[in-house]
Amino acid sequence: MHDPAKVAVVRQMKDDFDWALQHHTELEQQYPGESVVVWHQQVIAHGTNEAELLDQAASVERPREQLVVVEFPAYFETPR
Amino acid sequence: MVLGSWSLPISLAGATHTASGVSLPLLRLWVELAFARRSDVPLPRKCLLDTGAPVCVIPLGIHAPCDFDWQPVPGPWPPGLTTWMGVPCIVGRIDIWIPYAEAPFLLGPLQVIAKFVQATPAQLPGNIPILLGLNFLADYLAQTAFQCHTLPHAGSIVLP
């Protein structure tokens, strides 16, 4: 991937993702069992349905494809 | 980054619940990967490192709205690989990248085989993340080491 525009998008998404991971503990306490949408290092939407969240958070200024989602799932043991 | 190999950090997240004088750590191991999409640049996601999962699982609620670019892998597959939590799955392949600190910020692609879930199970406890199963570690001869007592840096997956 050498397109500077795409690299810039990747970097912005990485920055948002890193911000969410750096604040993982606080966000997990604030949004247990939910997912959050992060844009420019801010939570702009939260809920449990990712498709609805992306629809709600996207706008002309915030392209849906550039939104970062981080989930804080409820504690469960994955059944086998 | 180890010369000649790729290293994926494993993060430890969670909290300790205390009741009746008993402390119970509620922790999870997470790995950050970026997944190929049809419409745009790869999407970074945190994946639950699930050592009880033989195969990676990508829930419908993630791969559909995020337009993951995956391709089915023809079978036949045993029944356990074409269902998850009672709903149908398709065994598929997708390109993934490892996020990296310097431009172009992604290393890869690698390929991973996963169950792409085709419906949302009724009994699930809310939003389920991508499960990173043991097939990924086996396919890439990965050396994996982690600890579960000190947050947030738990260990790493080294791909030789």
CSV table of C-alpha atoms in Angstrom, one decimal:
chain,number,residue,atom,x,y,z
A,1,MET,CA,0.0,0.0,0.0
A,2,HIS,CA,1.9,3.1,-1.2
A,3,ASP,CA,-1.0,5.5,-2.0
A,4,PRO,CA,-0.3,8.4,0.4
A,5,ALA,CA,-4.0,9.1,0.8
A,6,LYS,CA,-4.7,5.5,1.9
A,7,VAL,CA,-1.6,5.5,4.2
A,8,ALA,CA,-3.0,8.7,5.8
A,9,VAL,CA,-6.4,6.9,6.4
A,10,VAL,CA,-4.6,3.9,7.8
A,11,ARG,CA,-2.6,6.1,10.1
A,12,GLN,CA,-5.7,8.0,11.4
A,13,MET,CA,-7.5,4.7,12.0
A,14,LYS,CA,-4.5,3.3,13.8
A,15,ASP,CA,-4.3,6.4,16.0
A,16,ASP,CA,-8.0,6.1,16.9
A,17,PHE,CA,-7.5,2.4,17.5
A,18,ASP,CA,-4.4,2.9,19.7
A,19,TRP,CA,-6.3,5.6,21.6
A,20,ALA,CA,-9.1,3.1,22.4
A,21,LEU,CA,-6.7,0.5,23.5
A,22,GLN,CA,-4.8,3.0,25.7
A,23,HIS,CA,-8.1,3.8,27.4
A,24,HIS,CA,-9.3,0.2,27.4
A,25,THR,CA,-9.9,0.0,31.1
A,26,GLU,CA,-11.9,3.2,31.4
A,27,LEU,CA,-14.0,2.5,28.3
A,28,GLU,CA,-14.7,-1.1,29.4
A,29,GLN,CA,-16.0,0.3,32.7
A,30,GLN,CA,-18.1,2.9,31.0
A,31,TYR,CA,-19.5,0.7,28.2
A,32,PRO,CA,-19.6,-2.9,29.5
A,33,GLY,CA,-21.2,-5.3,27.0
A,34,GLU,CA,-21.2,-2.6,24.3
A,35,SER,CA,-19.1,-1.5,21.3
A,36,VAL,CA,-17.9,2.0,20.8
A,37,VAL,CA,-17.2,4.0,17.6
A,38,VAL,CA,-14.1,6.1,17.8
A,39,TRP,CA,-13.3,9.1,15.6
A,40,HIS,CA,-10.4,11.4,16.1
A,41,GLN,CA,-9.8,9.9,19.6
A,42,GLN,CA,-13.3,10.4,20.8
A,43,VAL,CA,-16.2,8.1,21.4
A,44,ILE,CA,-19.0,9.3,19.1
A,45,ALA,CA,-21.4,6.4,19.5
A,46,HIS,CA,-22.0,3.3,21.5
A,47,GLY,CA,-24.3,0.3,21.5
A,48,THR,CA,-24.6,-3.4,20.8
A,49,ASN,CA,-25.5,-3.5,17.1
A,50,GLU,CA,-22.5,-2.6,15.0
A,51,ALA,CA,-24.4,-2.0,11.8
A,52,GLU,CA,-26.7,0.4,13.5
A,53,LEU,CA,-23.8,2.1,15.3
A,54,LEU,CA,-22.0,2.7,12.0
A,55,ASP,CA,-25.1,4.1,10.4
A,56,GLN,CA,-25.6,6.4,13.3
A,57,ALA,CA,-22.1,7.6,13.5
A,58,ALA,CA,-21.3,8.1,9.8
A,59,SER,CA,-21.6,11.4,8.1
A,60,VAL,CA,-20.1,13.4,5.2
A,61,GLU,CA,-17.3,14.4,7.6
A,62,ARG,CA,-17.0,11.0,9.1
A,63,PRO,CA,-16.9,8.3,6.3
A,64,ARG,CA,-18.3,5.0,7.5
A,65,GLU,CA,-15.3,3.2,6.1
A,66,GLN,CA,-12.9,5.2,8.3
A,67,LEU,CA,-14.7,4.7,11.6
A,68,VAL,CA,-13.0,2.5,14.2
A,69,VAL,CA,-15.1,0.1,16.3
A,70,VAL,CA,-13.9,-1.5,19.5
A,71,GLU,CA,-16.0,-3.9,21.4
A,72,PHE,CA,-16.2,-4.5,25.2
A,73,PRO,CA,-18.1,-7.8,25.3
A,74,ALA,CA,-19.8,-9.1,28.3
A,75,TYR,CA,-17.8,-11.8,30.2
A,76,PHE,CA,-18.6,-15.2,28.8
A,77,GLU,CA,-17.0,-18.5,28.3
A,78,THR,CA,-17.2,-19.5,24.7
A,79,PRO,CA,-19.2,-22.7,24.4
A,80,ARG,CA,-17.8,-25.7,22.5
B,1,MET,CA,10.1,-6.5,15.8
B,2,VAL,CA,12.5,-9.4,15.7
B,3,LEU,CA,14.7,-9.5,12.6
B,4,GLY,CA,13.4,-12.0,10.1
B,5,SER,CA,10.2,-12.6,11.9
B,6,TRP,CA,7.0,-10.7,12.8
B,7,SER,CA,5.9,-10.2,16.4
B,8,LEU,CA,2.3,-9.5,17.4
B,9,PRO,CA,1.8,-8.1,20.9
B,10,ILE,CA,-0.7,-9.7,23.1
B,11,SER,CA,-2.6,-7.3,25.4
B,12,LEU,CA,-4.2,-8.2,28.7
B,13,ALA,CA,-7.3,-6.3,29.7
B,14,GLY,CA,-9.9,-6.6,32.4
B,15,ALA,CA,-10.4,-6.0,36.1
B,16,THR,CA,-10.5,-7.8,39.4
B,17,HIS,CA,-13.9,-8.4,41.1
B,18,THR,CA,-13.8,-8.8,44.8
B,19,ALA,CA,-16.5,-10.4,46.9
B,20,SER,CA,-16.6,-11.9,50.4
B,21,GLY,CA,-12.9,-11.4,50.6
B,22,VAL,CA,-12.2,-13.3,47.4
B,23,SER,CA,-10.5,-11.6,44.4
B,24,LEU,CA,-11.5,-12.9,41.0
B,25,PRO,CA,-9.5,-11.6,38.0
B,26,LEU,CA,-11.7,-11.2,34.9
B,27,LEU,CA,-9.2,-10.9,32.1
B,28,ARG,CA,-8.9,-11.4,28.4
B,29,LEU,CA,-6.1,-11.6,25.9
B,30,TRP,CA,-6.4,-9.4,22.8
B,31,VAL,CA,-4.4,-9.3,19.6
B,32,GLU,CA,-4.7,-6.4,17.1
B,33,LEU,CA,-5.0,-7.3,13.4
B,34,ALA,CA,-6.3,-5.5,10.4
B,35,PHE,CA,-8.8,-7.2,8.0
B,36,ALA,CA,-9.2,-6.8,4.2
B,37,ARG,CA,-12.3,-5.0,3.1
B,38,ARG,CA,-13.9,-4.6,-0.4
B,39,SER,CA,-14.5,-0.9,0.0
B,40,ASP,CA,-11.5,0.6,1.7
B,41,VAL,CA,-8.2,0.2,3.5
B,42,PRO,CA,-7.8,-2.8,5.9
B,43,LEU,CA,-9.9,-2.4,9.1
B,44,PRO,CA,-8.1,-2.7,12.5
B,45,ARG,CA,-9.9,-4.9,15.0
B,46,LYS,CA,-9.0,-6.3,18.3
B,47,CYS,CA,-9.3,-10.1,18.3
B,48,LEU,CA,-9.9,-12.3,21.3
B,49,LEU,CA,-7.0,-14.8,21.6
B,50,ASP,CA,-9.1,-17.9,22.2
B,51,THR,CA,-7.0,-21.0,22.9
B,52,GLY,CA,-10.1,-23.0,23.2
B,53,ALA,CA,-11.1,-22.3,19.6
B,54,PRO,CA,-9.6,-24.7,17.0
B,55,VAL,CA,-10.6,-22.3,14.2
B,56,CYS,CA,-11.0,-18.5,14.0
B,57,VAL,CA,-14.5,-17.2,14.1
B,58,ILE,CA,-15.7,-13.9,12.5
B,59,PRO,CA,-19.2,-13.1,13.5
B,60,LEU,CA,-21.8,-11.9,11.0
B,61,GLY,CA,-22.2,-8.7,13.0
B,62,ILE,CA,-18.7,-7.7,12.2
B,63,HIS,CA,-17.9,-9.1,8.7
B,64,ALA,CA,-21.2,-7.9,7.1
B,65,PRO,CA,-21.4,-4.3,8.2
B,66,CYS,CA,-17.7,-3.8,7.7
B,67,ASP,CA,-17.7,-5.4,4.2
B,68,PHE,CA,-14.9,-7.8,4.9
B,69,ASP,CA,-13.3,-9.1,1.6
B,70,TRP,CA,-13.3,-12.8,2.1
B,71,GLN,CA,-13.6,-15.8,-0.2
B,72,PRO,CA,-15.2,-19.2,0.6
B,73,VAL,CA,-12.8,-22.2,0.7
B,74,PRO,CA,-14.5,-25.2,-1.0
B,75,GLY,CA,-15.1,-28.2,1.2
B,76,PRO,CA,-16.4,-30.7,2.0
B,77,TRP,CA,-15.9,-29.7,5.7
B,78,PRO,CA,-17.1,-31.7,8.7
B,79,PRO,CA,-20.3,-30.4,10.3
B,80,GLY,CA,-18.5,-28.8,13.2
B,81,LEU,CA,-16.8,-26.4,10.8
B,82,THR,CA,-20.0,-25.3,9.1
B,83,THR,CA,-21.8,-24.3,12.2
B,84,TRP,CA,-21.1,-22.1,15.2
B,85,MET,CA,-23.4,-21.8,18.2
B,86,GLY,CA,-26.1,-23.5,16.2
B,87,VAL,CA,-26.1,-21.2,13.2
B,88,PRO,CA,-24.5,-21.9,9.7
B,89,CYS,CA,-21.0,-20.8,8.8
B,90,ILE,CA,-18.9,-20.7,5.7
B,91,VAL,CA,-15.3,-21.7,5.9
B,92,GLY,CA,-13.5,-18.8,4.2
B,93,ARG,CA,-10.1,-17.1,3.7
B,94,ILE,CA,-9.3,-13.5,4.3
B,95,ASP,CA,-6.1,-11.3,4.1
B,96,ILE,CA,-5.0,-9.8,7.3
B,97,TRP,CA,-2.2,-7.3,8.2
B,98,ILE,CA,-0.2,-6.6,11.4
B,99,PRO,CA,-0.5,-3.0,12.5
B,100,TYR,CA,2.9,-1.4,12.8
B,101,ALA,CA,4.3,1.8,14.2
B,102,GLU,CA,5.9,3.2,11.0
B,103,ALA,CA,4.6,3.9,7.5
B,104,PRO,CA,2.8,2.3,5.8
B,105,PHE,CA,1.6,1.2,9.3
B,106,LEU,CA,0.6,-2.3,8.2
B,107,LEU,CA,2.7,-5.5,7.6
B,108,GLY,CA,1.4,-8.2,5.4
B,109,PRO,CA,-0.7,-9.5,4.0
B,110,LEU,CA,-1.0,-12.9,5.7
B,111,GLN,CA,-4.0,-15.2,5.1
B,112,VAL,CA,-6.2,-16.7,7.8
B,113,ILE,CA,-8.9,-19.3,7.5
B,114,ALA,CA,-12.0,-18.6,9.6
B,115,LYS,CA,-15.6,-19.6,10.1
B,116,PHE,CA,-17.6,-16.7,8.6
B,117,VAL,CA,-20.8,-16.9,10.6
B,118,GLN,CA,-24.0,-16.4,8.5
B,119,ALA,CA,-26.5,-15.6,11.2
B,120,THR,CA,-26.6,-14.2,14.7
B,121,PRO,CA,-27.1,-16.9,17.4
B,122,ALA,CA,-30.1,-16.3,19.6
B,123,GLN,CA,-28.3,-17.1,22.9
B,124,LEU,CA,-25.2,-14.9,22.5
B,125,PRO,CA,-24.4,-12.5,25.3
B,126,GLY,CA,-24.3,-9.3,23.1
B,127,ASN,CA,-21.5,-8.3,20.8
B,128,ILE,CA,-19.0,-11.1,20.2
B,129,PRO,CA,-15.6,-10.2,19.0
B,130,ILE,CA,-13.5,-11.9,16.4
B,131,LEU,CA,-12.1,-15.1,17.9
B,132,LEU,CA,-8.4,-15.8,17.0
B,133,GLY,CA,-8.2,-19.6,17.0
B,134,LEU,CA,-5.4,-22.0,17.1
B,135,ASN,CA,-5.4,-22.7,13.4
B,136,PHE,CA,-3.8,-19.3,12.9
B,137,LEU,CA,-1.0,-20.1,15.3
B,138,ALA,CA,-0.5,-23.5,13.7
B,139,ASP,CA,-0.6,-22.3,10.1
B,140,TYR,CA,2.2,-19.8,10.8
B,141,LEU,CA,4.3,-22.0,13.2
B,142,ALA,CA,3.8,-19.3,15.7
B,143,GLN,CA,5.6,-19.2,19.0
B,144,THR,CA,3.2,-17.9,21.6
B,145,ALA,CA,4.0,-16.8,25.2
B,146,PHE,CA,1.9,-14.8,27.6
B,147,GLN,CA,1.2,-14.2,31.3
B,148,CYS,CA,-2.1,-13.3,32.9
B,149,HIS,CA,-1.1,-11.2,36.0
B,150,THR,CA,0.3,-7.9,34.8
B,151,LEU,CA,-1.6,-5.4,32.6
B,152,PRO,CA,-1.5,-4.5,29.8
B,153,HIS,CA,1.4,-6.2,28.1
B,154,ALA,CA,0.8,-10.0,28.3
B,155,GLY,CA,3.2,-11.4,25.8
B,156,SER,CA,3.6,-11.9,22.1
B,157,ILE,CA,2.9,-14.2,19.1
B,158,VAL,CA,6.1,-14.5,17.0
B,159,LEU,CA,5.7,-15.6,13.4
B,160,PRO,CA,9.1,-17.0,12.2
